[in-house]
Structure formats: C-alpha cells, structure tokens
Coordinates of N, CA and C in Angstrom, one line a residue:
M97 N 12.3 -17.9 27.6 CA 12.4 -16.5 28.3 C 11.5 -16.5 28.6
V98 N 10.4 -15.8 29.2 CA 9.2 -15.4 29.3 C 9.6 -14.4 28.7
G99 N 8.8 -14.0 27.6 CA 8.2 -12.6 27.3 C 7.4 -11.7 27.6
I100 N 7.8 -9.8 27.3 CA 7.3 -9.0 27.8 C 6.0 -8.4 26.9
T101 N 4.2 -8.8 27.8 CA 3.3 -8.6 27.6 C 2.9 -7.5 27.7
L102 N 2.7 -6.5 26.4 CA 2.0 -4.7 26.2 C 1.0 -5.3 25.9
E103 N 0.6 -3.8 26.5 CA -0.7 -3.6 26.2 C -1.1 -3.5 24.5
K104 N -2.1 -3.9 24.6 CA -3.0 -3.8 22.7 C -3.0 -2.2 22.3
F105 N -3.1 -2.1 21.1 CA -3.8 -1.8 20.5 C -4.4 -1.7 19.2
A106 N -5.7 -0.7 19.4 CA -6.6 0.0 18.5 C -5.9 0.3 16.8
V107 N -6.8 -0.1 16.0 CA -6.1 0.3 14.5 C -8.1 1.1 14.4
L108 N -7.4 2.5 13.7 CA -8.6 3.2 13.3 C -8.5 4.0 11.6
F109 N -9.7 3.3 10.5 CA -9.0 3.1 9.3 C -10.2 4.2 8.7
D110 N -9.5 5.4 8.4 CA -10.0 6.1 7.0 C -10.8 4.7 6.0
M111 N -11.5 5.2 5.5 CA -12.3 4.7 4.2 C -11.3 5.2 2.8
D112 N -11.8 6.0 2.1 CA -12.2 6.2 0.6 C -10.3 7.2 0.6
G113 N -10.3 6.4 0.0 CA -8.7 7.1 -0.8 C -7.1 5.9 0.6
L114 N -8.1 6.0 1.0 CA -7.1 4.6 2.5 C -7.2 3.7 1.9
M115 N -8.6 2.2 2.4 CA -8.6 1.3 1.9 C -9.4 1.3 0.6
L116 N -10.4 2.2 -0.1 CA -11.1 2.1 -1.1 C -10.3 3.0 -1.8
D117 N -10.0 2.6 -3.2 CA -10.0 3.6 -4.7 C -10.5 4.4 -5.0
T118 N -11.5 5.1 -4.6 CA -12.5 5.6 -5.0 C -12.3 7.6 -5.1
E119 N -11.3 7.9 -4.8 CA -11.0 9.3 -4.7 C -11.4 9.9 -6.0
R120 N -10.4 9.6 -7.3 CA -10.5 9.0 -8.2 C -12.1 9.1 -9.3
M121 N -13.2 8.1 -8.0 CA -14.2 7.9 -8.9 C -15.3 9.2 -8.7
A122 N -14.9 9.8 -6.9 CA -15.7 10.5 -6.4 C -15.4 12.3 -6.9
K123 N -13.8 12.4 -7.5 CA -14.0 13.8 -8.5 C -14.9 13.5 -9.5
K124 N -14.2 12.4 -10.6 CA -14.9 12.1 -11.6 C -16.8 13.1 -11.9
A125 N -17.4 12.2 -10.6 CA -18.5 12.2 -10.5 C -18.4 14.3 -10.1
W126 N -18.1 14.4 -9.6 CA -18.4 15.8 -8.8 C -17.6 16.9 -9.8
T127 N -17.1 16.4 -11.1 CA -16.6 17.2 -12.0 C -17.1 17.2 -13.0
R128 N -18.1 16.1 -13.6 CA -19.2 15.9 -14.1 C -20.7 16.8 -13.8
A129 N -20.9 16.3 -12.5 CA -22.5 17.6 -12.2 C -22.0 19.3 -12.0
L130 N -20.7 19.2 -11.7 CA -20.6 20.9 -12.1 C -20.3 21.2 -13.2
G131 N -19.8 20.6 -14.1 CA -19.9 20.6 -15.1 C -20.6 20.9 -15.9
E132 N -22.1 20.1 -15.5 CA -23.2 20.2 -16.3 C -23.9 21.6 -16.0
S133 N -23.5 21.9 -14.7 CA -24.2 23.0 -14.3 C -23.7 24.4 -14.4
G134 N -22.0 24.0 -15.6 CA -21.5 25.6 -16.2 C -20.7 26.1 -14.9
Y135 N -20.1 25.1 -14.2 CA -18.9 25.4 -13.2 C -17.6 24.4 -13.9
Q136 N -16.6 24.5 -13.0 CA -15.6 24.0 -14.1 C -14.9 23.4 -12.8
L137 N -14.7 22.4 -12.5 CA -13.7 22.5 -10.9 C -12.0 21.4 -10.6
D138 N -12.1 21.7 -10.8 CA -9.9 21.9 -11.2 C -9.1 20.9 -9.9
D139 N -8.3 20.5 -10.0 CA -7.6 19.9 -9.1 C -6.9 20.3 -7.2
V140 N -7.4 22.2 -7.6 CA -6.9 22.2 -5.7 C -8.3 22.1 -5.3
V141 N -9.2 23.2 -6.3 CA -10.6 23.1 -4.8 C -11.2 21.2 -4.7
Y142 N -11.1 20.8 -5.5 CA -11.5 19.1 -5.2 C -9.6 18.6 -4.2
L143 N -8.9 18.9 -3.9 CA -8.0 18.5 -3.2 C -8.9 18.9 -1.5
R144 N -9.3 20.2 -1.9 CA -9.9 20.5 -0.5 C -10.7 20.0 0.0
M145 N -11.5 19.5 -0.9 CA -12.6 18.7 -0.4 C -12.6 17.6 0.0
V146 N -11.0 16.5 -0.4 CA -10.5 15.3 -0.1 C -10.5 15.2 1.5
G147 N -11.2 14.1 2.6 CA -11.4 13.7 3.9 C -12.5 14.6 4.5
R148 N -13.2 15.1 3.7 CA -14.3 16.7 4.5 C -15.5 15.8 4.2
T149 N -17.0 16.1 5.6 CA -17.6 15.4 5.1 C -18.6 16.7 4.3
A150 N -19.9 15.9 3.8 CA -20.5 16.6 2.7 C -20.7 18.1 3.0
L151 N -21.0 18.7 4.9 CA -21.4 19.6 4.9 C -20.5 20.9 4.7
D152 N -18.9 20.3 5.1 CA -17.9 21.0 4.8 C -17.2 20.9 3.1
A153 N -17.9 20.2 2.2 CA -17.8 20.4 0.8 C -18.3 21.1 0.5
Q154 N -19.2 21.3 1.1 CA -20.0 22.7 0.6 C -20.3 24.1 0.3
G155 N -18.9 24.2 2.3 CA -18.5 24.7 2.3 C -16.9 25.7 2.0
V156 N -16.5 24.2 1.2 CA -15.5 24.7 0.1 C -16.4 25.2 -1.2
L157 N -17.3 24.8 -1.4 CA -18.0 24.8 -3.1 C -18.5 26.5 -3.0
A158 N -19.3 27.1 -1.9 CA -19.6 28.1 -1.9 C -18.9 28.8 -1.6
E159 N -17.4 28.8 -1.4 CA -16.6 30.0 -0.8 C -15.8 29.8 -2.3
V160 N -15.7 28.9 -3.3 CA -15.3 29.6 -4.6 C -16.1 29.7 -5.0
F161 N -17.3 29.1 -6.1 CA -18.5 29.3 -6.6 C -19.8 30.6 -5.8
G162 N -20.0 30.9 -5.2 CA -20.3 31.8 -4.1 C -21.6 30.7 -3.9
P163 N -22.2 31.5 -2.5 CA -23.7 30.8 -1.5 C -24.8 31.1 -2.9
D164 N -24.6 31.3 -4.1 CA -25.7 30.7 -5.1 C -26.5 29.2 -5.6
L165 N -24.6 29.0 -5.3 CA -24.4 27.6 -6.3 C -25.8 26.5 -5.7
P166 N -25.9 25.7 -6.2 CA -27.6 25.1 -6.2 C -26.9 23.4 -5.7
Y167 N -26.5 23.6 -4.4 CA -25.8 22.4 -3.6 C -26.3 21.2 -3.5
Q168 N -27.4 21.3 -3.2 CA -27.9 20.3 -3.2 C -28.6 19.6 -4.7
D169 N -28.8 20.4 -5.0 CA -29.3 19.7 -6.3 C -27.8 19.1 -6.8
L170 N -27.1 19.8 -7.2 CA -25.2 19.0 -7.3 C -24.8 18.0 -6.4
Y171 N -25.2 18.0 -5.4 CA -24.6 16.5 -4.9 C -26.3 15.4 -5.2
S172 N -27.2 15.7 -5.1 CA -27.9 14.8 -5.8 C -27.0 13.9 -6.9
L173 N -26.9 15.1 -8.0 CA -26.4 14.3 -9.5 C -25.3 13.7 -9.0
R174 N -24.2 14.6 -8.2 CA -22.9 13.9 -8.3 C -23.1 12.6 -7.8
Q175 N -23.8 11.9 -6.9 CA -24.2 10.7 -5.8 C -24.4 10.0 -7.0
A176 N -25.9 10.5 -8.1 CA -26.3 9.5 -8.8 C -25.3 9.5 -9.8
Y177 N -24.6 9.6 -10.5 CA -23.2 9.2 -11.3 C -22.1 8.6 -10.1
Y178 N -22.0 8.5 -8.9 CA -20.5 8.0 -8.6 C -21.5 6.0 -7.7
E179 N -22.7 6.2 -8.1 CA -23.3 5.4 -7.9 C -23.4 4.2 -9.2
E180 N -23.7 5.3 -10.1 CA -23.5 4.4 -11.9 C -22.8 4.1 -12.0
D181 N -21.2 4.5 -11.5 CA -19.9 4.2 -11.5 C -19.3 3.1 -10.6
I182 N -20.3 3.0 -9.4 CA -19.4 2.3 -8.9 C -20.4 -0.4 -9.0
E183 N -21.8 0.8 -9.6 CA -22.2 0.0 -10.3 C -22.3 -1.0 -11.3
L184 N -21.4 0.1 -12.3 CA -20.7 -0.4 -13.5 C -19.2 -1.0 -14.1
N185 N -18.8 -0.6 -12.0 CA -16.9 -0.6 -12.2 C -16.3 -1.4 -11.1
G186 N -17.7 -1.4 -9.7 CA -17.9 -1.8 -8.4 C -16.7 -1.0 -7.6
V187 N -16.2 -1.4 -6.7 CA -15.2 -0.9 -5.6 C -14.2 -1.5 -5.5
P188 N -12.7 -0.4 -6.1 CA -11.7 -1.3 -6.2 C -11.0 -1.2 -4.7
I189 N -10.1 -1.8 -4.5 CA -9.8 -1.3 -2.7 C -8.0 -0.9 -3.5
K190 N -7.8 -0.9 -2.2 CA -5.6 -0.3 -1.7 C -5.1 -1.1 -1.8
Q191 N -3.9 -0.9 -2.3 CA -3.3 -2.1 -2.7 C -2.6 -2.3 -0.7
G192 N -2.8 -4.0 -0.4 CA -1.8 -4.0 0.7 C -2.9 -4.2 1.6
L193 N -4.1 -4.1 1.5 CA -5.6 -3.7 2.1 C -5.7 -5.3 2.6
L194 N -5.8 -5.8 2.2 CA -6.2 -7.2 2.9 C -5.5 -8.0 3.6
E195 N -4.4 -8.1 3.0 CA -2.7 -9.0 3.3 C -2.9 -7.8 5.0
L196 N -2.5 -6.3 5.1 CA -2.7 -5.7 6.4 C -4.6 -6.1 7.4
L197 N -5.7 -6.3 6.5 CA -6.7 -7.0 7.7 C -6.3 -8.8 7.8
D198 N -5.6 -9.1 7.2 CA -5.1 -10.7 8.2 C -4.2 -10.6 8.7
F199 N -3.0 -10.0 8.8 CA -2.4 -9.7 10.1 C -3.5 -8.8 10.8
L200 N -3.8 -7.5 11.0 CA -4.6 -7.3 12.7 C -5.4 -8.8 13.2
E201 N -5.9 -9.0 12.3 CA -6.9 -10.0 12.5 C -6.1 -11.5 13.5
E202 N -5.1 -11.8 12.5 CA -4.4 -12.8 12.9 C -3.6 -12.8 14.1
H203 N -3.5 -12.0 14.9 CA -3.1 -10.6 15.9 C -3.7 -10.1 17.0
A204 N -5.5 -10.4 16.7 CA -6.5 -10.4 17.1 C -6.5 -8.3 18.3
V205 N -6.0 -7.5 16.6 CA -5.7 -6.2 16.9 C -7.4 -5.5 17.0
P206 N -8.3 -5.3 17.2 CA -8.8 -4.4 17.2 C -9.2 -3.6 16.2
K207 N -10.5 -3.2 15.2 CA -10.6 -2.1 13.6 C -11.7 -2.0 13.5
A208 N -11.9 -0.3 13.4 CA -12.4 0.5 13.3 C -13.0 1.3 12.0
I209 N -13.7 1.8 11.6 CA -13.7 2.3 10.4 C -14.1 4.2 10.9
A210 N -12.9 5.9 10.4 CA -13.8 6.7 11.0 C -13.8 7.1 9.5
S211 N -14.4 7.6 9.2 CA -14.9 8.2 7.2 C -15.8 9.2 7.3
S212 N -16.0 10.6 6.4 CA -16.2 11.3 6.9 C -17.4 11.0 5.4
T213 N -17.8 10.1 4.9 CA -18.7 9.7 4.3 C -19.6 9.8 5.0
S214 N -21.3 9.1 4.6 CA -22.5 9.4 5.1 C -22.4 7.9 5.7
S215 N -23.5 7.3 6.5 CA -23.4 6.1 7.1 C -24.1 5.3 5.6
L216 N -24.8 5.8 4.6 CA -25.6 4.6 4.5 C -24.8 4.5 2.6
F217 N -23.7 5.7 2.6 CA -23.4 5.6 1.5 C -21.8 4.8 2.0
A218 N -21.1 4.8 2.9 CA -20.4 4.5 2.9 C -20.3 2.6 3.2
L219 N -21.3 2.6 3.7 CA -21.7 0.6 4.5 C -22.0 0.1 3.1
R220 N -22.6 0.9 1.6 CA -23.3 0.0 0.9 C -21.1 0.2 -0.3
K221 N -20.7 1.1 0.0 CA -19.4 1.0 -0.2 C -18.6 -0.4 0.1
L222 N -18.7 -0.2 1.5 CA -17.6 -1.6 2.1 C -18.2 -3.0 1.6
E223 N -19.5 -3.1 1.7 CA -20.2 -4.4 1.8 C -19.9 -4.5 -0.5
R224 N -19.9 -3.4 -1.2 CA -19.7 -4.1 -2.3 C -17.9 -4.4 -2.5
A225 N -16.9 -4.2 -1.9 CA -16.3 -4.1 -1.7 C -15.8 -5.1 -0.8
G226 N -16.5 -6.0 0.0 CA -16.3 -7.0 0.4 C -16.1 -6.7 2.5
I227 N -16.2 -6.0 2.7 CA -14.7 -5.9 4.0 C -15.6 -5.2 5.1
A228 N -17.3 -4.9 4.5 CA -17.8 -4.5 5.9 C -18.2 -5.2 7.3
H229 N -18.0 -6.4 6.8 CA -17.9 -7.3 8.0 C -16.4 -7.4 9.0
R230 N -15.3 -7.0 8.6 CA -14.3 -7.6 9.1 C -13.8 -6.2 9.6
F231 N -14.3 -4.8 10.5 CA -14.4 -4.4 11.9 C -15.7 -4.1 12.6
Q232 N -15.2 -3.7 13.3 CA -15.7 -3.7 14.9 C -16.4 -3.4 15.1
T233 N -16.3 -2.3 14.2 CA -17.5 -0.5 14.8 C -16.9 0.2 13.7
I234 N -18.2 0.9 12.9 CA -18.0 1.9 12.0 C -18.1 2.8 12.5
V235 N -17.8 4.2 11.8 CA -17.9 5.5 12.6 C -18.8 6.8 11.0
C236 N -18.9 7.1 11.0 CA -19.5 8.0 9.7 C -19.6 10.0 9.8
G237 N -19.9 9.9 8.8 CA -19.5 12.1 9.3 C -21.1 11.9 9.6
D238 N -22.2 11.6 9.4 CA -23.5 12.6 10.0 C -23.6 12.0 11.4
Q239 N -22.7 11.1 11.9 CA -22.6 10.3 12.5 C -21.7 11.6 14.0
V240 N -21.3 12.5 13.6 CA -20.9 13.6 14.9 C -21.2 14.7 14.1
S241 N -21.0 15.9 15.0 CA -21.0 16.8 15.2 C -20.1 17.7 14.6
R242 N -18.6 17.5 14.2 CA -17.6 18.4 13.3 C -16.9 16.8 12.1
G243 N -16.8 17.3 10.8 CA -16.0 16.4 10.3 C -14.4 16.8 10.6
K244 N -13.6 15.4 10.3 CA -12.0 15.9 9.4 C -11.6 17.5 9.3
P245 N -11.1 17.7 9.4 CA -9.6 18.0 10.6 C -10.3 18.3 12.1
A246 N -11.4 18.3 12.7 CA -11.6 18.1 14.1 C -11.0 16.2 14.4
P247 N -11.1 16.6 15.5 CA -11.1 15.0 16.0 C -11.8 13.9 16.1
D248 N -13.5 15.0 16.1 CA -14.9 13.6 16.8 C -14.3 12.7 15.7
L249 N -14.8 12.4 14.3 CA -14.6 11.5 13.8 C -13.7 9.6 15.0
F250 N -12.4 9.9 14.9 CA -11.8 9.3 15.7 C -12.1 9.1 17.1
L251 N -12.3 9.7 18.0 CA -12.5 10.1 19.0 C -13.6 8.9 19.2
E252 N -15.0 9.6 18.6 CA -15.9 8.1 19.0 C -15.7 7.4 18.4
A253 N -14.9 6.7 17.5 CA -14.8 5.8 16.8 C -13.2 4.6 18.3
A254 N -13.2 5.8 18.9 CA -11.7 4.8 19.7 C -12.7 4.6 21.2
R255 N -14.0 5.1 21.1 CA -15.1 5.6 22.6 C -15.9 4.0 22.1
Q256 N -16.6 3.3 20.4 CA -17.1 2.2 20.3 C -16.2 1.4 20.6
I257 N -14.6 1.9 20.1 CA -14.7 -0.1 19.9 C -13.6 -0.1 21.7
G258 N -14.2 1.3 22.3 CA -13.6 0.7 23.6 C -11.8 1.0 24.1
F259 N -11.2 1.7 23.4 CA -10.2 1.5 24.1 C -9.6 4.0 23.9
P260 N -8.3 3.7 25.2 CA -9.0 5.6 24.1 C -8.1 5.7 23.7
P261 N -7.6 7.1 22.8 CA -7.1 7.3 21.7 C -5.6 7.3 22.0
D262 N -5.1 7.9 22.8 CA -3.8 7.0 23.0 C -3.3 5.9 22.9
R263 N -4.2 4.9 22.4 CA -3.9 3.5 22.5 C -4.2 3.6 20.7
C264 N -4.4 4.2 20.3 CA -5.2 3.3 19.8 C -3.7 4.6 18.0
I265 N -3.7 3.6 17.2 CA -3.2 4.3 15.2 C -4.2 4.6 14.6
V266 N -3.9 5.7 13.7 CA -5.1 6.2 12.5 C -4.6 6.1 11.1
L267 N -4.9 5.3 10.5 CA -4.5 5.2 8.4 C -5.0 6.3 8.4
E268 N -4.7 6.9 7.2 CA -5.2 8.0 7.2 C -4.5 8.2 5.3
D269 N -5.4 8.6 4.9 CA -4.7 9.4 3.1 C -4.6 10.6 3.3
S270 N -5.7 11.3 3.8 CA -5.8 12.4 3.5 C -5.1 14.1 4.5
E271 N -5.3 15.7 4.7 CA -4.0 16.2 4.9 C -5.2 16.2 6.9
A272 N -6.2 16.5 6.6 CA -7.1 16.2 7.1 C -7.3 15.8 8.1
G273 N -7.5 14.2 7.6 CA -7.4 13.1 8.3 C -5.9 12.7 9.6
I274 N -5.5 13.3 8.5 CA -3.7 13.1 9.4 C -4.2 14.5 10.8
R275 N -4.8 15.5 10.6 CA -4.6 16.7 11.5 C -5.7 16.2 12.7
A276 N -7.1 14.8 12.2 CA -7.8 15.0 12.6 C -7.3 14.2 13.5
G277 N -6.7 13.1 12.7 CA -5.9 12.0 14.3 C -4.8 12.4 14.9
H278 N -4.0 13.4 14.9 CA -3.2 14.1 15.7 C -3.5 14.5 16.5
A279 N -5.1 15.6 16.2 CA -6.0 16.1 17.3 C -6.2 15.4 18.6
A280 N -6.8 13.9 18.1 CA -7.7 13.2 18.7 C -6.4 12.5 19.8
G281 N -4.7 12.3 19.7 CA -3.9 12.0 20.3 C -3.5 11.2 20.1
A282 N -3.9 10.3 19.2 CA -3.4 9.0 18.6 C -1.9 8.9 18.0
V283 N -2.2 7.8 17.4 CA -0.9 7.6 16.4 C -0.4 7.5 14.6
P284 N -0.8 9.3 14.5 CA -1.3 8.9 13.1 C 0.1 8.8 11.9
I285 N -0.6 7.4 10.8 CA 0.1 7.1 10.0 C -0.7 7.2 8.6
M286 N 0.1 8.1 7.7 CA -0.3 8.5 6.0 C 0.2 7.6 5.1
I287 N -0.6 7.7 4.3 CA 0.0 7.0 3.0 C -1.1 7.6 2.3
P288 N -0.5 8.7 1.2 CA -0.7 9.7 0.4 C -1.8 9.0 -0.5
D289 N -2.6 9.6 -1.4 CA -3.2 9.3 -2.2 C -2.9 9.8 -3.4
L290 N -4.1 11.0 -3.6 CA -4.3 12.2 -4.7 C -3.1 12.9 -4.3
K291 N -2.5 13.1 -3.4 CA -1.8 14.5 -3.6 C -0.8 13.9 -1.5
Q292 N 0.5 14.2 -1.9 CA 2.2 14.0 -0.9 C 1.7 15.1 0.1
P293 N 1.8 14.9 0.8 CA 1.6 16.4 2.5 C 2.9 17.7 2.1
E294 N 1.6 18.7 2.8 CA 3.2 19.3 3.0 C 3.7 19.1 4.5
P295 N 4.7 19.9 4.3 CA 5.9 20.0 5.1 C 5.3 19.7 6.7
E296 N 3.7 20.7 7.0 CA 3.8 20.6 8.1 C 2.7 19.0 8.5
I297 N 2.5 18.7 7.9 CA 1.7 17.0 7.7 C 3.0 15.8 7.9
Y298 N 4.9 16.4 7.6 CA 5.2 15.9 8.0 C 5.5 15.6 9.6
H299 N 5.2 16.7 10.0 CA 5.4 17.0 11.9 C 4.7 16.2 13.0
L300 N 3.1 16.0 11.5 CA 2.1 16.0 12.9 C 1.9 14.4 12.4
A301 N 1.9 13.2 10.9 CA 2.5 12.1 10.9 C 3.6 11.3 11.6
Y302 N 2.8 10.2 12.6 CA 4.3 9.2 12.8 C 5.1 8.8 11.6
R303 N 4.1 8.7 10.8 CA 5.0 7.9 9.4 C 4.5 8.0 8.1
V304 N 5.0 8.4 7.0 CA 4.6 8.9 5.4 C 4.3 7.3 5.1
L305 N 4.0 6.7 4.3 CA 4.4 5.7 3.8 C 4.0 5.6 2.6
P306 N 3.9 4.3 1.8 CA 3.4 4.3 0.3 C 2.6 3.5 0.0
T307 N 2.7 2.6 1.0 CA 1.3 2.0 0.5 C 0.8 1.3 2.1
L308 N -0.2 0.5 2.1 CA -0.5 0.2 2.5 C 0.2 -1.8 3.4
H309 N 0.7 -1.9 2.9 CA 2.4 -3.0 2.3 C 3.0 -2.6 3.9
E310 N 3.6 -1.2 3.3 CA 4.3 -0.4 4.9 C 4.4 -0.7 6.1
V311 N 2.5 -0.5 6.4 CA 2.1 -0.5 8.0 C 2.0 -1.9 8.3
I312 N 2.7 -3.1 7.4 CA 2.4 -4.1 8.5 C 3.7 -4.7 9.6
P313 N 5.0 -4.2 8.6 CA 5.8 -4.3 9.5 C 5.8 -3.4 11.2
L314 N 5.5 -2.3 10.8 CA 5.2 -1.7 11.3 C 4.3 -1.1 13.1
L315 N 3.4 -1.8 12.2 CA 2.3 -2.4 13.6 C 2.9 -4.4 14.0
D316 N 4.0 -4.5 13.8 CA 4.2 -5.9 13.8 C 5.6 -5.0 14.3
Q317 N 5.9 -4.1 14.8 CA 6.7 -3.4 16.0 C 6.5 -3.5 17.3
F318 N 5.6 -2.1 16.4 CA 4.8 -2.1 17.8 C 3.8 -3.0 19.3
L319 N 4.0 -4.3 18.1 CA 3.1 -5.1 18.6 C 4.3 -5.5 20.0
K320 N 5.6 -5.9 19.5 CA 6.7 -5.9 19.9 C 7.0 -5.3 21.2
E321 N 6.8 -4.1 20.4 CA 8.0 -3.0 21.3 C 7.3 -2.1 22.2
G322 N 5.6 -2.5 21.7 CA 5.0 -1.1 22.4 C 4.9 0.3 21.0
L323 N 3.9 1.0 21.6 CA 3.4 2.3 20.7 C 4.6 3.7 21.2
P324 N 4.4 4.0 20.3 CA 5.8 5.6 20.7 C 5.4 6.2 21.0
E325 N 6.0 7.5 22.3 CA 5.5 8.8 22.0 C 4.8 9.2 21.5
R326 N 4.2 10.0 21.8 CA 3.6 11.1 20.9 C 3.3 12.6 21.2
S327 N 4.3 13.2 20.2 CA 4.5 15.1 20.7 C 3.8 15.1 21.0
R328 N 2.7 16.6 21.3 CA 1.3 17.4 21.0 C 2.4 18.9 21.0

C-alpha cells in the first residue's frame, strides 16, 4: 500500500522552563539580588517576568518597585549569582527532553530555539547542558524588537529555519510564550513549569501536557495525519 506523504513541519522550542530546568535558578538569583538592596520579590511578581526579555522584566520591576529601581546594577548582580549557580550545579534539563530530541532527529524534523534570554547567556546554558549542537538555529530576545507575548521571536525562528509559521509547532512553558506562539499562527503546545495556565491559555494552546514525554506521541500523530487546523 502506498502511504500518504504529508508536508513536514518544524518545531520551535522555548528554552528556560521548557528544556532547561532553570526558572528556579533565575528566581533564586533575582530574589537574592533584590533582597540585598532591600526589595522583596514575591511569587506573583516573579511569574510576571517568566518568559519575558530583560527589557520587559525591567518594566515589570519598575512598575512594582518604582522607576528609581537601579535595574542595571541589580541585573548585573542577579547575573553573577545565576552564573555562580550554573558553575556550581550545572544546567539541569527537563524530563523527556533528550527523548524528544532523539525522536525529532530520527524523523528528520527541523528544530529551532526561540528564547527570551540574551544570546550569549542562552548559548552558555545550552552548551553547558550539552544540547546547543542539536538545533538548526537559535533566536534570542536581544535579536528582535519585541519579546513575548509578541510573536517576533517565533516569526524570526520560523524564517531562519525556512518554514512558514503555520507549519511550525511551538513548545512553551509560559503564558507569554503561548500567546506569542498563537499570535505567530503556529500550533502552540504548553508544558507548564512554575505556574499552571489561566483558563484563557487553554483556549490559545492546542494542548497542555504534563511533560515533554507526552509531546512525542502527539508529534508522531502529526507526522502521520498532518497538522491540525488553527483557530485564530
């Protein structure tokens, strides 16, 4: 029997909280840096920063703590503590990631990264985790005009990897990332990390799955049956 050949798709990965179990490290570094300057970072404020670029995080903190917050000094201190943590403890990867990458490579599915993190720090973490070489392209928050929830990161990653956005699967852990993937016209799939999604996100995401392990059978289905139609 002759099989049906379906048009391929690409997979666009977020990084922190999705592939790398680093959001807790980032939160610890921010909490320490802010605390030493007399600012208290609570969970609600930090969750507003998840998935956002450094510039957008600055806006969140300025809104909460006031425009006189010495953001650049605090960011440098946070970065030093974050780097120290990585040096001591490495960069942990999320459950199911290596199996998912193996599956995509076995089926020759192109994959890219679209991360809000700055380029140099993203590459450092990916190399320390041993997975930088497994992606065709890496697009970071300092390479686009607007961070998530704007679609720019995913649109640029799709452009660089040579696929139209509607032939891309977006894998994300954050609400900002799901909004960005949906706005790009891709198929957004959420694997929550620090926070379970609000009801609105369930409508924007094609699926909400517990780990990256569950992504594999879904993508296998897409390979066999084609991508689902997106609702805009």
